[in-house]
Tab-separated table of C-alpha atoms and ligand atoms in Angstrom:
chain	number	residue	atom	x	y	z
A	1	MET	CA	31.166	12.619	-10.862
A	2	ASN	CA	30.558	13.265	-7.182
A	3	THR	CA	27.018	12.059	-6.578
A	4	HIS	CA	26.674	14.144	-3.444
A	5	ALA	CA	25.207	17.526	-4.140
A	6	ALA	CA	27.669	20.330	-3.645
A	7	SER	CA	26.857	23.975	-3.192
A	8	THR	CA	28.810	27.144	-3.785
A	9	ALA	CA	28.063	30.806	-3.196
A	10	ALA	CA	26.465	30.807	-6.672
A	11	GLY	CA	24.043	27.990	-5.729
A	12	LEU	CA	23.964	24.218	-6.035
A	13	GLU	CA	26.422	22.638	-8.445
A	14	SER	CA	24.836	19.181	-8.448
A	15	ALA	CA	21.719	17.456	-7.216
A	16	THR	CA	20.189	13.966	-7.261
A	17	ALA	CA	16.474	13.339	-7.809
A	18	PHE	CA	14.346	10.218	-7.398
A	19	ALA	CA	11.510	9.723	-9.892
A	20	PRO	CA	9.011	6.928	-9.241
A	21	ALA	CA	7.758	4.272	-11.639
A	22	SER	CA	4.192	4.580	-12.907
A	23	VAL	CA	1.290	2.587	-14.286
A	24	GLY	CA	0.092	4.280	-17.468
A	25	ASN	CA	-3.380	4.261	-19.030
A	26	VAL	CA	-4.953	2.652	-15.910
A	27	ALA	CA	-7.046	0.649	-18.400
A	28	ILE	CA	-9.432	3.411	-19.432
A	29	GLY	CA	-7.315	6.555	-19.872
A	30	PHE	CA	-5.062	5.723	-22.811
A	31	ASP	CA	-2.182	8.233	-22.869
A	32	ILE	CA	-3.871	10.581	-20.338
A	33	LEU	CA	-4.170	8.760	-16.988
A	34	GLY	CA	-1.557	7.123	-14.755
A	35	PHE	CA	-0.520	6.544	-11.163
A	36	ALA	CA	2.890	6.667	-9.509
A	37	VAL	CA	4.500	3.690	-7.772
A	38	ASP	CA	7.220	4.575	-5.270
A	39	ALA	CA	8.274	0.953	-4.780
A	40	LEU	CA	10.754	1.420	-7.599
A	41	GLY	CA	12.177	4.359	-9.471
A	42	ASP	CA	15.169	5.948	-11.194
A	43	ARG	CA	17.777	8.194	-9.550
A	44	VAL	CA	19.356	10.887	-11.685
A	45	THR	CA	22.297	13.066	-10.637
A	46	VAL	CA	22.802	16.263	-12.625
A	47	ALA	CA	25.833	18.549	-12.313
A	48	LYS	CA	26.415	21.927	-13.930
A	49	ARG	CA	29.254	22.238	-16.410
A	50	ALA	CA	30.654	25.353	-18.090
A	51	GLU	CA	30.212	24.221	-21.698
A	52	PRO	CA	26.652	24.080	-23.073
A	53	GLY	CA	25.064	20.749	-23.981
A	54	VAL	CA	24.423	17.571	-22.066
A	55	GLY	CA	26.825	14.737	-21.236
A	56	ILE	CA	25.742	11.339	-19.946
A	57	THR	CA	28.738	10.306	-17.901
A	58	ARG	CA	27.422	7.082	-16.429
A	59	VAL	CA	24.448	4.708	-16.556
A	60	ARG	CA	24.170	2.037	-13.901
A	61	GLY	CA	21.519	-0.052	-12.181
A	62	ILE	CA	19.335	-2.555	-13.966
A	63	ALA	CA	19.694	-1.054	-17.453
A	64	GLY	CA	23.279	-0.198	-18.258
A	65	GLU	CA	22.814	-0.293	-22.030
A	66	LEU	CA	21.032	3.018	-22.537
A	67	PRO	CA	22.190	5.309	-25.379
A	68	ARG	CA	24.803	7.869	-24.264
A	69	ASP	CA	23.951	10.255	-27.101
A	70	PRO	CA	21.732	12.787	-25.280
A	71	GLN	CA	19.423	13.166	-28.280
A	72	ARG	CA	18.672	9.437	-28.170
A	73	ASN	CA	18.331	9.224	-24.402
A	74	THR	CA	15.055	10.219	-22.705
A	75	ALA	CA	16.790	12.020	-19.828
A	76	GLY	CA	19.302	13.655	-22.181
A	77	GLN	CA	16.617	14.919	-24.551
A	78	ALA	CA	14.599	16.300	-21.625
A	79	LEU	CA	17.599	18.351	-20.450
A	80	LEU	CA	18.332	19.525	-24.009
A	81	ALA	CA	14.705	20.733	-24.217
A	82	MET	CA	15.134	22.577	-20.931
A	83	GLN	CA	18.394	24.199	-22.068
A	84	GLU	CA	16.914	25.346	-25.344
A	85	ALA	CA	13.720	26.751	-23.811
A	86	LEU	CA	15.524	28.578	-20.985
A	87	LYS	CA	18.580	29.571	-23.066
A	88	LEU	CA	20.843	28.448	-20.232
A	89	PRO	CA	24.447	29.722	-20.401
A	90	PHE	CA	25.799	26.456	-18.961
A	91	GLY	CA	25.468	22.732	-19.643
A	92	PHE	CA	24.844	19.581	-17.607
A	93	ASN	CA	26.558	16.295	-16.928
A	94	MET	CA	24.313	13.505	-15.774
A	95	GLU	CA	24.484	10.071	-14.155
A	96	ILE	CA	21.468	7.773	-14.392
A	97	ASP	CA	20.858	4.995	-11.887
A	98	LYS	CA	18.092	2.826	-13.352
A	99	GLY	CA	15.785	1.164	-10.866
A	100	ILE	CA	12.991	0.489	-13.386
A	101	PRO	CA	13.452	-2.302	-15.930
A	102	LEU	CA	13.385	-1.214	-19.576
A	103	GLY	CA	10.425	-2.346	-21.652
A	104	SER	CA	8.483	-3.328	-18.518
A	105	GLY	CA	5.473	-1.021	-18.890
A	106	LEU	CA	6.352	0.705	-15.622
A	107	GLY	CA	7.281	4.091	-17.058
A	108	GLY	CA	11.060	3.703	-16.945
A	109	SER	CA	11.805	6.092	-19.807
A	110	ALA	CA	9.472	8.692	-18.296
A	111	ALA	CA	11.067	8.378	-14.849
A	112	SER	CA	14.571	9.024	-16.198
A	113	ALA	CA	13.350	12.145	-18.002
A	114	VAL	CA	11.451	13.348	-14.926
A	115	GLY	CA	14.393	12.662	-12.603
A	116	ALA	CA	16.704	14.622	-14.909
A	117	VAL	CA	14.546	17.756	-15.074
A	118	VAL	CA	13.779	17.711	-11.331
A	119	ALA	CA	17.494	17.425	-10.453
A	120	ALA	CA	18.471	20.100	-13.003
A	121	ASN	CA	15.723	22.395	-11.733
A	122	ALA	CA	17.413	22.453	-8.319
A	123	LEU	CA	20.474	23.997	-10.008
A	124	LEU	CA	18.660	26.854	-11.756
A	125	PRO	CA	18.822	30.385	-10.348
A	126	GLU	CA	15.083	30.655	-11.060
A	127	PRO	CA	13.451	27.223	-10.784
A	128	CYS	CA	10.690	26.241	-13.219
A	129	SER	CA	7.153	25.260	-12.247
A	130	LYS	CA	6.221	21.569	-12.374
A	131	LEU	CA	4.083	22.292	-15.427
A	132	GLU	CA	7.143	23.637	-17.264
A	133	LEU	CA	9.154	20.604	-16.173
A	134	LEU	CA	6.374	18.391	-17.519
A	135	LYS	CA	6.823	19.850	-21.010
A	136	PHE	CA	10.595	19.273	-20.973
A	137	ALA	CA	10.204	15.710	-19.703
A	138	MET	CA	7.589	15.002	-22.394
A	139	GLN	CA	10.199	15.780	-25.064
A	140	GLY	CA	12.399	13.140	-23.474
A	141	GLU	CA	9.666	10.495	-23.302
A	142	ALA	CA	9.012	10.977	-27.015
A	143	VAL	CA	12.519	9.640	-27.759
A	144	ALA	CA	11.541	6.233	-26.362
A	145	SER	CA	8.006	5.804	-27.616
A	146	GLY	CA	7.946	7.964	-30.761
A	147	SER	CA	5.028	10.080	-29.543
A	148	LEU	CA	4.266	12.836	-27.068
A	149	HIS	CA	2.203	11.332	-24.279
A	150	VAL	CA	1.960	12.138	-20.622
A	151	ASP	CA	0.365	9.259	-18.751
A	152	ASN	CA	3.689	8.177	-17.219
A	153	ILE	CA	5.422	11.575	-17.060
A	154	SER	CA	2.666	13.336	-15.087
A	155	PRO	CA	2.281	10.816	-12.247
A	156	SER	CA	6.039	10.352	-11.933
A	157	LEU	CA	6.417	14.126	-11.594
A	158	PHE	CA	3.338	15.005	-9.532
A	159	GLY	CA	2.590	11.742	-7.641
A	160	GLY	CA	-0.688	9.915	-7.040
A	161	LEU	CA	-3.306	9.212	-9.712
A	162	VAL	CA	-3.021	11.913	-12.362
A	163	LEU	CA	-5.179	12.945	-15.318
A	164	THR	CA	-3.552	15.186	-17.928
A	165	VAL	CA	-5.620	17.110	-20.467
A	166	GLY	CA	-3.803	18.640	-23.432
A	167	ILE	CA	-0.291	18.366	-24.840
A	168	ASP	CA	0.739	21.898	-25.885
A	169	HIS	CA	-0.911	23.440	-22.819
A	170	PRO	CA	-1.294	20.504	-20.445
A	171	ARG	CA	-3.649	20.719	-17.494
A	172	VAL	CA	-2.898	18.303	-14.699
A	173	LYS	CA	-5.417	17.040	-12.157
A	174	GLN	CA	-4.521	14.773	-9.253
A	175	ILE	CA	-7.522	12.483	-8.725
A	176	PRO	CA	-8.298	11.296	-5.175
A	177	VAL	CA	-8.060	7.523	-4.739
A	178	PRO	CA	-10.405	5.809	-2.249
A	179	PRO	CA	-8.288	4.980	0.834
A	180	ASP	CA	-9.246	1.279	0.781
A	181	VAL	CA	-7.813	0.754	-2.715
A	182	ARG	CA	-4.492	-0.981	-3.297
A	183	ALA	CA	-2.702	-1.506	-6.590
A	184	VAL	CA	-1.482	-5.040	-7.227
A	185	ILE	CA	1.375	-4.997	-9.730
A	186	LEU	CA	3.042	-8.007	-11.355
A	187	HIS	CA	6.038	-7.549	-13.615
A	188	PRO	CA	6.707	-10.631	-15.772
A	189	HIS	CA	10.372	-10.848	-16.704
A	190	MET	CA	10.099	-10.102	-20.409
A	191	PHE	CA	10.752	-7.052	-22.593
A	192	LEU	CA	8.032	-5.336	-24.620
A	193	SER	CA	8.882	-2.398	-26.845
A	194	THR	CA	6.505	0.526	-26.293
A	195	ARG	CA	7.091	1.609	-29.889
A	196	GLN	CA	5.959	-1.789	-31.190
A	197	ALA	CA	3.042	-2.045	-28.771
A	198	ARG	CA	1.866	1.331	-30.128
A	199	ALA	CA	2.521	0.426	-33.755
A	200	ILE	CA	0.061	-2.510	-33.652
A	201	LEU	CA	-2.862	-0.308	-32.559
A	202	LYS	CA	-5.633	0.397	-35.069
A	203	ARG	CA	-6.067	4.035	-36.037
A	204	THR	CA	-9.849	3.931	-35.756
A	205	VAL	CA	-12.297	2.994	-32.987
A	206	GLU	CA	-15.778	1.484	-33.379
A	207	LEU	CA	-18.489	3.915	-32.307
A	208	SER	CA	-19.908	1.423	-29.786
A	209	ASP	CA	-16.442	0.935	-28.226
A	210	PHE	CA	-15.981	4.708	-28.091
A	211	VAL	CA	-19.225	5.047	-26.139
A	212	TRP	CA	-18.317	2.216	-23.783
A	213	GLN	CA	-14.779	3.487	-23.139
A	214	THR	CA	-15.988	7.069	-22.606
A	215	ALA	CA	-18.560	5.855	-20.076
A	216	ASN	CA	-15.887	3.794	-18.325
A	217	LEU	CA	-13.480	6.718	-18.015
A	218	ALA	CA	-16.201	9.016	-16.708
A	219	GLY	CA	-17.502	6.304	-14.342
A	220	PHE	CA	-14.021	5.558	-13.033
A	221	ILE	CA	-13.158	9.212	-12.337
A	222	SER	CA	-16.515	9.840	-10.673
A	223	GLY	CA	-16.085	6.651	-8.610
A	224	CYS	CA	-12.702	7.906	-7.395
A	225	TYR	CA	-14.103	11.308	-6.397
A	226	THR	CA	-17.093	9.795	-4.574
A	227	ASN	CA	-15.339	6.775	-2.985
A	228	ASP	CA	-17.738	4.518	-4.927
A	229	LEU	CA	-15.956	1.180	-5.328
A	230	ASP	CA	-18.939	-0.376	-7.139
A	231	MET	CA	-18.681	2.306	-9.795
A	232	ILE	CA	-14.939	1.714	-10.071
A	233	ARG	CA	-15.519	-2.037	-10.425
A	234	ALA	CA	-18.145	-1.437	-13.138
A	235	SER	CA	-15.939	0.913	-15.131
A	236	LEU	CA	-12.292	-0.180	-14.747
A	237	GLU	CA	-12.290	-2.037	-18.063
A	238	ASP	CA	-10.460	-1.214	-21.288
A	239	VAL	CA	-12.503	-2.214	-24.348
A	240	VAL	CA	-10.280	-0.454	-26.922
A	241	ILE	CA	-6.545	-0.932	-26.322
A	242	GLU	CA	-6.280	-4.046	-24.131
A	243	PRO	CA	-8.030	-6.372	-26.633
A	244	GLN	CA	-5.433	-5.372	-29.235
A	245	ARG	CA	-2.419	-5.836	-26.954
A	246	GLN	CA	-3.306	-8.776	-24.754
A	247	ALA	CA	-1.785	-11.340	-27.126
A	248	LEU	CA	1.624	-9.736	-26.513
A	249	ILE	CA	1.552	-10.957	-22.888
A	250	PRO	CA	1.540	-14.771	-22.473
A	251	GLY	CA	-1.364	-15.844	-20.275
A	252	PHE	CA	-2.782	-12.331	-19.873
A	253	GLN	CA	-6.431	-13.351	-20.289
A	254	ASP	CA	-6.069	-16.066	-17.640
A	255	VAL	CA	-4.297	-13.638	-15.292
A	256	ARG	CA	-7.082	-11.104	-15.727
A	257	ARG	CA	-9.816	-13.680	-15.225
A	258	ALA	CA	-8.106	-14.990	-12.084
A	259	ALA	CA	-7.778	-11.462	-10.679
A	260	MET	CA	-11.475	-10.745	-11.251
A	261	GLU	CA	-12.529	-14.085	-9.757
A	262	ALA	CA	-10.418	-13.264	-6.692
A	263	GLY	CA	-12.433	-10.060	-6.257
A	264	ALA	CA	-10.347	-7.403	-8.022
A	265	LEU	CA	-12.003	-4.087	-8.875
A	266	GLY	CA	-10.348	-4.294	-12.301
A	267	CYS	CA	-7.277	-5.727	-13.994
A	268	SER	CA	-5.438	-4.582	-17.100
A	269	ILE	CA	-2.077	-3.961	-18.757
A	270	SER	CA	0.272	-1.397	-17.208
A	271	GLY	CA	1.219	1.040	-19.973
A	272	ALA	CA	2.316	-0.896	-23.020
A	273	GLY	CA	2.965	-4.031	-20.893
A	274	PRO	CA	4.019	-6.661	-20.043
A	275	THR	CA	3.478	-5.529	-16.434
A	276	THR	CA	-0.092	-6.266	-15.404
A	277	PHE	CA	-1.925	-4.476	-12.611
A	278	ALA	CA	-5.147	-4.798	-10.670
A	279	TRP	CA	-6.981	-2.562	-8.244
A	280	ALA	CA	-8.368	-4.320	-5.183
A	281	ARG	CA	-9.627	-3.603	-1.690
A	282	GLU	CA	-6.852	-3.777	0.879
A	283	SER	CA	-8.505	-6.826	2.498
A	284	ASN	CA	-8.219	-9.001	-0.630
A	285	ALA	CA	-5.236	-7.491	-2.440
A	286	ALA	CA	-3.005	-10.414	-1.389
A	287	ALA	CA	-5.554	-12.948	-2.701
A	288	VAL	CA	-5.733	-11.091	-6.021
A	289	ARG	CA	-1.924	-11.032	-6.260
A	290	ASP	CA	-1.692	-14.765	-5.503
A	291	ALA	CA	-4.333	-15.590	-8.114
A	292	MET	CA	-2.530	-13.533	-10.766
A	293	ARG	CA	0.850	-14.990	-9.838
A	294	ARG	CA	-0.440	-18.558	-10.155
A	295	GLU	CA	-1.504	-17.930	-13.764
A	296	PHE	CA	1.861	-16.441	-14.738
A	297	GLU	CA	3.610	-19.340	-13.008
A	298	ARG	CA	1.527	-21.791	-15.051
A	299	LYS	CA	3.355	-20.305	-18.064
A	300	SER	CA	6.700	-20.638	-16.225
A	301	ILE	CA	7.086	-16.869	-16.220
A	302	GLN	CA	9.308	-15.344	-13.515
A	303	LEU	CA	8.058	-12.104	-12.023
A	304	ASP	CA	8.334	-9.346	-9.437
A	305	GLU	CA	5.243	-8.222	-7.546
A	306	TRP	CA	4.101	-5.341	-5.377
A	307	ILE	CA	1.010	-4.295	-3.463
A	308	VAL	CA	0.995	-0.531	-2.942
A	309	ALA	CA	-1.273	2.271	-1.804
A	310	ILE	CA	-1.532	4.975	-4.458
A	311	GLU	CA	0.054	7.745	-2.445
A	312	SER	CA	3.422	8.613	-3.998
A	313	ALA	CA	4.458	12.237	-3.574
A	314	GLY	CA	6.068	12.185	-7.014
A	315	ALA	CA	9.623	13.017	-8.030
A	316	ARG	CA	11.819	14.828	-5.546
A	317	VAL	CA	15.367	15.936	-4.902
A	318	ILE	CA	17.007	13.474	-2.492
A	319	GLU	CA	20.523	14.938	-2.363
A	320	PRO	CA	21.106	17.402	-0.872
B	1	HSE	N1	0.163	5.233	-22.880
B	1	HSE	C1	1.337	4.556	-23.371
B	1	HSE	C2	0.912	3.338	-24.148
B	1	HSE	C3	2.183	4.161	-22.214
B	1	HSE	O1	0.089	2.591	-23.649
B	1	HSE	O2	1.409	3.152	-25.243
B	1	HSE	C4	3.480	3.559	-22.626
B	1	HSE	O3	4.493	4.501	-22.638
């Protein structure tokens, strides 16, 4: 397929979108809060075809083994959901260029679904709103994780730090991030299945943990709105999910301790892991990263690392 977008008198015939990676949960907003990370992302090229349905013509990049059956592929299922909802008289062929490692906790399955719907949207005679695209992409994400959740889809689509309230009628709020904050992200080279990392979670929460986690989420959001880094430091702590998952990541407790000792505002698991992230002031983000890296290296774990401002503009069409 020609990856360069082509246009005819009837409109675009193909388009390529970039969808950024994302850090889900952000410690205290399980399934509802996430931020986008432009340092890596997926590129999806979608072309119109006469026959209905969705074809996945090529998968390349760092995950070539994705299912080609559209119903088992996050991007494919997202486009099928779009076709069904809009009753489109044409179908799509799609190429996926994976820039986000699978099973990394960096929202790779969400990014493919978001990239697909953003590229396809550029081909529609009447484009959908981002909120409509969110619902289609959610259907795709469910293929990978077995549940409808939005903490990776929303930031990848909208950009920045994003809170999403509701599933059937989602409301999306982009939360301001204090300008001094940087995200430190370390991706250990190991695979963790989101499905399994969800399956181990208890179905019930202790009342005291519920109170603590609720206070932390409220404190964190209010700290972001008021540029109160002390409040963020006091509240960026997951007392419900992280304790249940930390054993899945070798050395996680030492990495977290090292990050906090180096002055991080908070440190937790990115999505379902194994990627681990911290928030830090710009002035000590490098020290936090080095402290975290040393602990992973003690376990002989190879990794990639990034320090980023939380300022992604979200998914966008890049060709044409
Ligand atoms: N909120 C999800 C989880 C993100 O932590 O399971 C992974 O897709």
